[in-house]
XYZ file of C-alpha atoms in Angstrom:
502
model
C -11.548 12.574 32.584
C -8.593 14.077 35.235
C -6.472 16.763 34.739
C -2.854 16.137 36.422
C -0.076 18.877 36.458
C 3.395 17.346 34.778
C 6.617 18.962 34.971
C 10.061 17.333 33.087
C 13.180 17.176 35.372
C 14.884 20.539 35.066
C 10.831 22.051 35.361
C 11.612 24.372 32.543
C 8.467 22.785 31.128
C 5.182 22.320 32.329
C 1.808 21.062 30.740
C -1.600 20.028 32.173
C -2.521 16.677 30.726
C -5.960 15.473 30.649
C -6.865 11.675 30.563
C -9.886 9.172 30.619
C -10.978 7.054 33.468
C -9.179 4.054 32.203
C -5.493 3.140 31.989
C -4.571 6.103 34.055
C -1.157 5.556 33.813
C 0.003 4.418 30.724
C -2.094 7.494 29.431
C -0.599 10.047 31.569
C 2.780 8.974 30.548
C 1.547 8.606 26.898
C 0.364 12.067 26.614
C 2.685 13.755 28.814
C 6.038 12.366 27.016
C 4.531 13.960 23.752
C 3.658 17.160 25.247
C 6.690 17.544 27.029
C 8.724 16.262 24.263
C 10.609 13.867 26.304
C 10.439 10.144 26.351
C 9.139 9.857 29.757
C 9.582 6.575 31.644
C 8.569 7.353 35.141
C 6.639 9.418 36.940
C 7.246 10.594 40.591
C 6.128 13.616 43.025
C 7.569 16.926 41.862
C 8.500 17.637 46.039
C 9.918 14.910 47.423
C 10.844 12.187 44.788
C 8.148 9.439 45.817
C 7.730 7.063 42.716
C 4.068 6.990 41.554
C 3.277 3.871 39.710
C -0.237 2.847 39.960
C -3.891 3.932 38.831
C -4.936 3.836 42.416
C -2.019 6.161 43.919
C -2.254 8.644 41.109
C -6.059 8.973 41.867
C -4.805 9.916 45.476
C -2.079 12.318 44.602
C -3.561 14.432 41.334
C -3.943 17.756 43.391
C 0.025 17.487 43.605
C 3.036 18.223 40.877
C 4.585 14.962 38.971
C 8.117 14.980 37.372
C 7.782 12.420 33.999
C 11.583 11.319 34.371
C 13.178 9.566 31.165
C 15.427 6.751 31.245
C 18.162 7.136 33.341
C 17.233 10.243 34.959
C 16.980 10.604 38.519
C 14.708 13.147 40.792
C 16.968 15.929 41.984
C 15.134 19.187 44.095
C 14.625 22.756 42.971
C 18.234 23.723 44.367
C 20.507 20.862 42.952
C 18.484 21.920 39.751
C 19.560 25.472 39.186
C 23.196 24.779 40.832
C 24.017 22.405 38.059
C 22.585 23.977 35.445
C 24.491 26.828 35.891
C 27.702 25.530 36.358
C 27.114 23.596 33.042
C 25.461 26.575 31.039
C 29.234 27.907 32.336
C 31.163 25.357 30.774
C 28.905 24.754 27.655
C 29.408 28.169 26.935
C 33.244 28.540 27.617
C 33.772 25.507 25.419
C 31.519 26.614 22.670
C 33.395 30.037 22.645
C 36.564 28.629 22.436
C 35.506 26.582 19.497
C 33.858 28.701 16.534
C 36.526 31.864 17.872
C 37.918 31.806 14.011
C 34.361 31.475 13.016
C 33.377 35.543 14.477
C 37.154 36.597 15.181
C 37.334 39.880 12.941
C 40.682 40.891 11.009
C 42.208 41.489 14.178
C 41.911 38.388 15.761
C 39.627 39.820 18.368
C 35.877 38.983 18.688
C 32.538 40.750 20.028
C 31.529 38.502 23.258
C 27.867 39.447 23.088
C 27.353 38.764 19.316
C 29.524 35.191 20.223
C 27.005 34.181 23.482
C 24.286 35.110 20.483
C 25.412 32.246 18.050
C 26.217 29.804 21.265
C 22.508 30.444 22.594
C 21.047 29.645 19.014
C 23.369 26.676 18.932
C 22.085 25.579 21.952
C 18.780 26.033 21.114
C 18.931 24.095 17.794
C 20.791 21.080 19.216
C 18.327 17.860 20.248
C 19.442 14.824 20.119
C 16.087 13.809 18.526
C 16.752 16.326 15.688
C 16.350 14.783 11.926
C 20.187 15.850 11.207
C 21.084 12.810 13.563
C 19.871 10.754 10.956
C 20.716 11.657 7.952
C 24.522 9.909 8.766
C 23.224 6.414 10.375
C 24.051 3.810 8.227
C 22.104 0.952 8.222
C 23.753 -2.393 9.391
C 23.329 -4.431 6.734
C 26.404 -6.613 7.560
C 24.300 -7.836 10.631
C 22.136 -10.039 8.901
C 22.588 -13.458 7.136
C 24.507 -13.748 3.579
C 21.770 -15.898 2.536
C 19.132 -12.639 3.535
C 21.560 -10.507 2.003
C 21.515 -12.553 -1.265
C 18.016 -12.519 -1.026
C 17.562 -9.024 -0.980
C 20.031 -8.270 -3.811
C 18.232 -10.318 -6.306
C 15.378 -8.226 -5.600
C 13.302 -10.785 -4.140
C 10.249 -9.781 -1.618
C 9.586 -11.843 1.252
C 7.138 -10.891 4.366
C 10.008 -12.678 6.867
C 13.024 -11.182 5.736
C 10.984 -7.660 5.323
C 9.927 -8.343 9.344
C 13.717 -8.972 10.063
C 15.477 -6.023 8.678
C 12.867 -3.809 10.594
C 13.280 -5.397 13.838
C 17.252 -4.990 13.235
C 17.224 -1.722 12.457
C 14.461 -0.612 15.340
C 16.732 -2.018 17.384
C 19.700 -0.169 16.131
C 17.989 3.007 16.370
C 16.542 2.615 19.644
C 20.299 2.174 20.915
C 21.124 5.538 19.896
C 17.757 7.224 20.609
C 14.761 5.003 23.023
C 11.766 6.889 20.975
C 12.747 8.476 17.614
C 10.713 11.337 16.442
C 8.416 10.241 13.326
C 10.821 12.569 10.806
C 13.787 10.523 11.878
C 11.946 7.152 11.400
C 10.929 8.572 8.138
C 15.033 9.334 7.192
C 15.977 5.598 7.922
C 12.888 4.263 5.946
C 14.209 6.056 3.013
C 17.059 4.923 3.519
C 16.481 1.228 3.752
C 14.339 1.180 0.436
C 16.888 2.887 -1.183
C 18.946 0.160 -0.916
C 16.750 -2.875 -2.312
C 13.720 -0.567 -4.037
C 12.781 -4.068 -5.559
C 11.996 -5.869 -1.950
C 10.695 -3.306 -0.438
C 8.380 -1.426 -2.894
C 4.511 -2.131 -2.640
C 3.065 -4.186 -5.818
C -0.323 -5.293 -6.142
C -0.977 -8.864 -7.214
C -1.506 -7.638 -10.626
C 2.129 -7.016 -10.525
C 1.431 -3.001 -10.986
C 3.634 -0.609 -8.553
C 1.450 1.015 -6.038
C 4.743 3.138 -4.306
C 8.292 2.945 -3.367
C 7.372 1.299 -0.068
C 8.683 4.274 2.098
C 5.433 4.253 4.043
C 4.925 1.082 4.436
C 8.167 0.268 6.006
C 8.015 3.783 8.316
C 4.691 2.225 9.289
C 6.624 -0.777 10.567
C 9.505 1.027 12.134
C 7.128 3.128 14.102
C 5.021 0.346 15.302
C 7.871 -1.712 16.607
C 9.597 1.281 18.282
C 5.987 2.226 20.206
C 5.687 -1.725 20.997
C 9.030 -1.894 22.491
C 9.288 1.424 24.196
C 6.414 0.428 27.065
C 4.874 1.571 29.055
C 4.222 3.541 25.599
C 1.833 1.580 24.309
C 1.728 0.398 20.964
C 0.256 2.934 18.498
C -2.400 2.006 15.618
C -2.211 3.773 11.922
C -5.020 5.726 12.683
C -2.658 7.385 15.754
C 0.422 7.329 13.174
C -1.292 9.626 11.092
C -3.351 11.761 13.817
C -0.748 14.689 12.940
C -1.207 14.400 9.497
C -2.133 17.316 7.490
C -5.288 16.429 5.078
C -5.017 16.809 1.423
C -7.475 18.150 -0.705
C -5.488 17.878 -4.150
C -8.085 17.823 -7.159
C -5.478 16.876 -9.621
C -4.537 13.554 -7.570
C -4.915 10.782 -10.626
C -5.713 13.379 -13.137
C -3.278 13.669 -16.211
C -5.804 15.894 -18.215
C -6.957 18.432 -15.002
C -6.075 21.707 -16.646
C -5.822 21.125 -20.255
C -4.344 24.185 -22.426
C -7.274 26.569 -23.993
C -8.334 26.591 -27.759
C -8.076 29.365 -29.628
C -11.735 28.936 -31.210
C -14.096 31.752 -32.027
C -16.459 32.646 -28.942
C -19.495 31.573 -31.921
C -18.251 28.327 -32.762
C -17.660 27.275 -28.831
C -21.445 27.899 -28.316
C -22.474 26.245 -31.702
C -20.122 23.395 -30.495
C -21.810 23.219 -26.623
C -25.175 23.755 -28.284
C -24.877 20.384 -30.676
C -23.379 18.244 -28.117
C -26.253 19.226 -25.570
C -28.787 18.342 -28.593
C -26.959 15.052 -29.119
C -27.276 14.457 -25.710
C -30.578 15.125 -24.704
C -31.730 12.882 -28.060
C -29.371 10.332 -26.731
C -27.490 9.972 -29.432
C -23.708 8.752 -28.702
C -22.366 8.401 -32.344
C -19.082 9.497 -34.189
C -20.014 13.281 -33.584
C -21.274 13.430 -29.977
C -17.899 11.820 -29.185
C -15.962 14.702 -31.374
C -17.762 17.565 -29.728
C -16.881 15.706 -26.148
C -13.205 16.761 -27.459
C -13.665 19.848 -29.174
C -15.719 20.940 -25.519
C -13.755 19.560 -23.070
C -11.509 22.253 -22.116
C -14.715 24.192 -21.748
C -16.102 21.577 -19.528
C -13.233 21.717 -17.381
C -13.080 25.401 -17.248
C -16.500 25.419 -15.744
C -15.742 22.387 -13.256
C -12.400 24.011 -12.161
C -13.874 27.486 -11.350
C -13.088 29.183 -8.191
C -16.481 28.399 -7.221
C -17.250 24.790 -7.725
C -20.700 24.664 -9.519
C -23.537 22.832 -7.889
C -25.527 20.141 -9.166
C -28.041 22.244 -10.369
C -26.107 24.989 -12.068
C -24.417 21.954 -13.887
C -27.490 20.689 -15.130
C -28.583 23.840 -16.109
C -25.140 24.560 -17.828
C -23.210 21.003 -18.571
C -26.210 18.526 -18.270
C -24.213 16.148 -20.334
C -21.960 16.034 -17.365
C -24.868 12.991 -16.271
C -25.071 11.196 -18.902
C -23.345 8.125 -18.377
C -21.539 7.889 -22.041
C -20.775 11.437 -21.466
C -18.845 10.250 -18.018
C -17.197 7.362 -19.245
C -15.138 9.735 -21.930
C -14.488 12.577 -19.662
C -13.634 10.257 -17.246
C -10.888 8.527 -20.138
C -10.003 11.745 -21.128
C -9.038 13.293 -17.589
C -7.085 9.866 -16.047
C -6.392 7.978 -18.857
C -8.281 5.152 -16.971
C -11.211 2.981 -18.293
C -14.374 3.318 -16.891
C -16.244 0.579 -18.241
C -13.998 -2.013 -17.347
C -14.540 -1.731 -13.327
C -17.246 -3.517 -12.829
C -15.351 -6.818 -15.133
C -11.966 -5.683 -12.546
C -14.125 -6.118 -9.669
C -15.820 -9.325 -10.387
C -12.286 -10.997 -11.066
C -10.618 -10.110 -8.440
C -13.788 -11.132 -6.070
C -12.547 -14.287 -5.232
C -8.975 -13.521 -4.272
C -10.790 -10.574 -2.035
C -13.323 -13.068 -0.581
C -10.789 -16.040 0.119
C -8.894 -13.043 2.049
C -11.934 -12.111 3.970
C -12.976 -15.815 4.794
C -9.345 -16.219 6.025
C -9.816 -13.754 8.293
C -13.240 -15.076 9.613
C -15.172 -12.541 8.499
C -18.759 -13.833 6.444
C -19.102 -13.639 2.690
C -21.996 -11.091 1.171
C -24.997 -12.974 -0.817
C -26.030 -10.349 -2.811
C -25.903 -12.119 -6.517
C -23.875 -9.590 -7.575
C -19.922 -9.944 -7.166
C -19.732 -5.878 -7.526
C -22.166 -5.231 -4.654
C -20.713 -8.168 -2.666
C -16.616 -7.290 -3.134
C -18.097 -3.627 -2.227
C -19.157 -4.890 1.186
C -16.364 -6.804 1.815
C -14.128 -4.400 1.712
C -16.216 -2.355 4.134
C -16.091 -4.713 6.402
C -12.584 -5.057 5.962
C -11.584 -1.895 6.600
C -14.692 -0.993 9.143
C -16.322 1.389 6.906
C -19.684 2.177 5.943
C -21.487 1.237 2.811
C -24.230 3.168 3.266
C -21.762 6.130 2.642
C -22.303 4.916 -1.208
C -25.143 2.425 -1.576
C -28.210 2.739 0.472
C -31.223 0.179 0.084
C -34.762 1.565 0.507
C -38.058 -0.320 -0.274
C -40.105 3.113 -0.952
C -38.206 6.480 -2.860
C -36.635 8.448 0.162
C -37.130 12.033 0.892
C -34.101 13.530 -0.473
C -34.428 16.535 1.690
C -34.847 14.710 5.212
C -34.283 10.816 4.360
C -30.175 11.409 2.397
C -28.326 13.088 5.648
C -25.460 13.241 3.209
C -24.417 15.450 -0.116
C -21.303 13.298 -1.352
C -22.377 10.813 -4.129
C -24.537 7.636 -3.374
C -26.270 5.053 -4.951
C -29.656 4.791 -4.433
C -31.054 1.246 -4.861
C -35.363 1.131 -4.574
C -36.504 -1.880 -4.141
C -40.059 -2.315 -3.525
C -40.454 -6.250 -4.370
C -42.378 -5.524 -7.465
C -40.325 -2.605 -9.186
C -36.294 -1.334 -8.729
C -35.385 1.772 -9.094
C -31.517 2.755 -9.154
C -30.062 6.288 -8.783
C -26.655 8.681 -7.977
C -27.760 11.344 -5.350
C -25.679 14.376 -4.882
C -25.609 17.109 -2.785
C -29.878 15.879 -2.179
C -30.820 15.745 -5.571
C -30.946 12.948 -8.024
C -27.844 13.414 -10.689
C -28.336 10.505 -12.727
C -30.604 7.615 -12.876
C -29.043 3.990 -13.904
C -29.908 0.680 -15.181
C -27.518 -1.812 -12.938
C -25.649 -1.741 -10.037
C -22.293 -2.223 -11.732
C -23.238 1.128 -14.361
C -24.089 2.590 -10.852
C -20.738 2.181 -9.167
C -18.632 3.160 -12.916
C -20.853 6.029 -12.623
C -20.440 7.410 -9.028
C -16.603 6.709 -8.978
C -16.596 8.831 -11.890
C -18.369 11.556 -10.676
C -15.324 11.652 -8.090
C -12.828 12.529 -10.579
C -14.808 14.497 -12.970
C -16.037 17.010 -9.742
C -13.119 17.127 -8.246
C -14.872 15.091 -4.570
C -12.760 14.096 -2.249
C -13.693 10.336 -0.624
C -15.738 10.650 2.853
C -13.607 9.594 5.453
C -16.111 7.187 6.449
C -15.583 5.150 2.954
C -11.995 6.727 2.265
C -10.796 3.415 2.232
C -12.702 1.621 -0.041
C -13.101 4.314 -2.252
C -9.017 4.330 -2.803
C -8.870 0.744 -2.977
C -11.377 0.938 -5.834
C -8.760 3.520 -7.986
C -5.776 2.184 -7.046
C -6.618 -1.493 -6.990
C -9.313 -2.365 -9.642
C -8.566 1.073 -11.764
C -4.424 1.071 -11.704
C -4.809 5.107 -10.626
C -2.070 6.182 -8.233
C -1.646 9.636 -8.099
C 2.372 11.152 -7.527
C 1.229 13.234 -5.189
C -1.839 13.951 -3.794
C -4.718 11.904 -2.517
C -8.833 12.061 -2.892
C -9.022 10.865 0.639
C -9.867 13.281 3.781
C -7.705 9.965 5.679
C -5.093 10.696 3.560
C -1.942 9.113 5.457
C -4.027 6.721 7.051
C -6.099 5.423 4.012
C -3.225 5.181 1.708
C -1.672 3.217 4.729
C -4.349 0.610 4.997
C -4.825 0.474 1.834
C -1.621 -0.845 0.741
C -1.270 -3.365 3.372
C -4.546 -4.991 2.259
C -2.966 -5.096 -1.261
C 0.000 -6.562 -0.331
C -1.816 -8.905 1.838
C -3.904 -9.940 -0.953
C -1.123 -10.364 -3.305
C 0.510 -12.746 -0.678
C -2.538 -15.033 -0.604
């Protein structure tokens, strides 16, 4: 790594920049325009002017000052500096007097100087020309493009060419007015352009269901094409898009049931209700009843989930055992999101070959498992580079919770010694439930998810929202189960509308 000193043009800021060995250049500018806030072009020596424009010379000169200079700036010394910015802090201020004067004048016409050169400094301050008030007035060109696009778009039509045409025209436009937009003003225009044709723009899975209004999708877009065409920035990837993004941790994403309203039910007859679902339970017996005390419990359940502090796997076995019992998931699971359980694994298989004609598409080799869940599983790991293990690890002998599962998230167990299989949910080391196939396996573990409020482990974030928004129709308002949030939801879409294009 090396550590340069950057200064902008007016050195009113300054910020040390650190960056790798490689692509010394294009980093320091990178990093430097973001610190500095600037969309710096250039970079020359802070004393005399000289233009520095290689690896090689900046490896020479990193003891010394650099100016990052934006486009059609020029290197001016220390005195030329603090001349003109006098002069013009001068005639700013005597012009931005003059003009809000009926703004402070009092009743008698006359004004308080000091409290006026207040306001002007705040003005001042607040003005940028990058600031997301710019914005909020563009209008987008729409007269620029064809009458046959323009038709297309108004009968709601979506098409990948005319989608990558209105972005370029519109990056374009705003790059005229502003070379690097922040990502808030991107954001403003998106909004703005699927406003205008919702129908084109939003993102629909191939199942025809509406997975969002688009928005992010096309401010993805807008802020790749900006970063591709504003070099030597070089182009940025989602994961970068999103590297400011906040995560979520919203237990209520997908939930329509989260917090359901208490029962007024006498302390007695809440036990005697707990007490005859737990016998059902442990006898195994899933009839008319069990199902009606699932109900008559299940605010109590969620109490006890929902608690300030989360219960652990053993206090819910000790308290909610039914909690693993796969019937007892599948309802809660119903009753919570509204979704079906059971029907993933069936979702999964079917849409296997429209995920693996994708993946062979892209060159990528098709999973032999004999088992369409497992295989569209790892498929979509290696689609998105993530790992499987996060959720299904194979092991010929039973592992060593303790020192053999380095993780506590949920995970599918699968032993397979050759002679006897074994298949199991891990969580937080210890063995939750115990399953008969790997397609009761996955039902299970996604529901544990929901019903425990997990979030999905960055490492598998993707998959894991692919699985509830593609094959389960679950897409939360607000809120996400990923740690990746932005990024996830991101890549997740594009894969869906990728596959619905195929």
């Amino acid at each position: 790594m090396h550590l340069f000193k950057v200064w902008n043009r007016t050195r009113t800021r300054k910020v040390l920049v650190c960056v790798p060995e490689e692509n010394v250049y294009v980093e320091l500018v990178l990093k430097a325009s973001q610190k500095l806030e600037i969309d710096g072009v250039k970079l020359v020596l802070e004393s005399d002017g000289t233009i520095v424009d290689e690896d090689d010379i900046l490896m020479l000169v990193k003891e010394q000052i650099l100016i990052l200079l934006q486009t059609g700036e020029e290197w001016t010394d220390t005195d030329c500096i603090s001349g003109a910015t006098s002069l013009a802090s001068t005639v700013s201020l005597a012009s931005t007097v003059s003009l809000i004067d009926s703004v402070t004048a009092g009743a008698d016409g006359n004004y308080d100087e000091k409290e006026n050169i207040n306001i002007v400094n705040a003005r001042i301050l607040h003005v940028d020309n990058n600031m997301e008030y710019m914005w909020t007035s563009f209008e987008i060109p729409w007269n620029k493009l064809s009458v046959n696009v323009i038709n297309v778009c108004e009968k709601g039509v979506r098409d990948k060419r005319i989608i990558t045409e209105i972005v370029h025209m519109v990056a374009n436009e705003m790059m005229a007015i502003k070379s690097l937009p922040s990502s808030k003003s991107i954001r403003i225009v998106a909004n703005k352009i699927i406003t205008k044709y919702p129908n084109v723009f939003k993102d629909v899975d191939d199942d025809g269901v509406t997975l969002g209004d688009g928005c992010s999708s096309i401010f993805t877009k807008l802020h790749e094409r900006i970063h591709y065409l504003n070099r030597p920035h070089k182009r940025l990837s989602s994961n970068q898009i999103s590297s400011k993004s906040k995560k979520i941790k919203n237990s209520t994403a997908g939930c329509s049931n989260w917090n359901p309203p208490d029962v007024i039910n006498d302390d007695q007859h809440d036990e005697d209700y707990k007490s005859k679902l737990l016998e059902l339970g442990k006898k195994q017996q899933y009839n008319d009843e069990f199902y009606e005390l699932m109900n008559r419990t299940y605010t109590d359940q969620r109490n006890f989930i929902n608690s300030e502090d989360p219960p652990t796997v053993h206090k819910i076995k000790e308290e909610w055992p039914i909690l693993f019992q796969i019937p007892a998931i599948y309802w809660h699971f119903h009753n919570l999101t509204k979704a079906n359980l059971k029907t993933l694994s069936d979702v999964m298989a079917e849409k296997f070959e429209n995920i693996s004609k994708y993946a062979s598409q892209r060159n990528f080799k098709i999973p032999k498992n004999n088992n369409k869940v497992l295989d569209t599983l790892e498929i979509l790991c290696n689609l998105y580079k993530e790992d499987l293990e996060k959720i299904y690890l194979k092991v010929e002998k039973d592992p060593d919770l303790d020192h053999d599962i380095s993780f506590l998230s949920p995970c599918i167990v699968d032993v397979d010694s050759g002679v006897q299989r074994k298949l199991f949910i891990v969580l937080e080391k210890e063995q939750a439930i115990e399953v008969e196939s790997i397609e009761e396996a996955v039902q299970s573990l996604v529901g544990l998810y929901f019903l425990l409020n997990l979030q999905y482990p960055k490492e598998i974030s993707c998959v894991m929202e692919t699985i509830q928004r593609y094959f389960l129709k679950i897409h939360p308002d607000d809120g996400t189960k990923s740690k990746k949030s932005n990024s996830s939801k991101r890549k997740v879409f594009a894969l869906l509308n990728k596959l619905r294009d195929i």
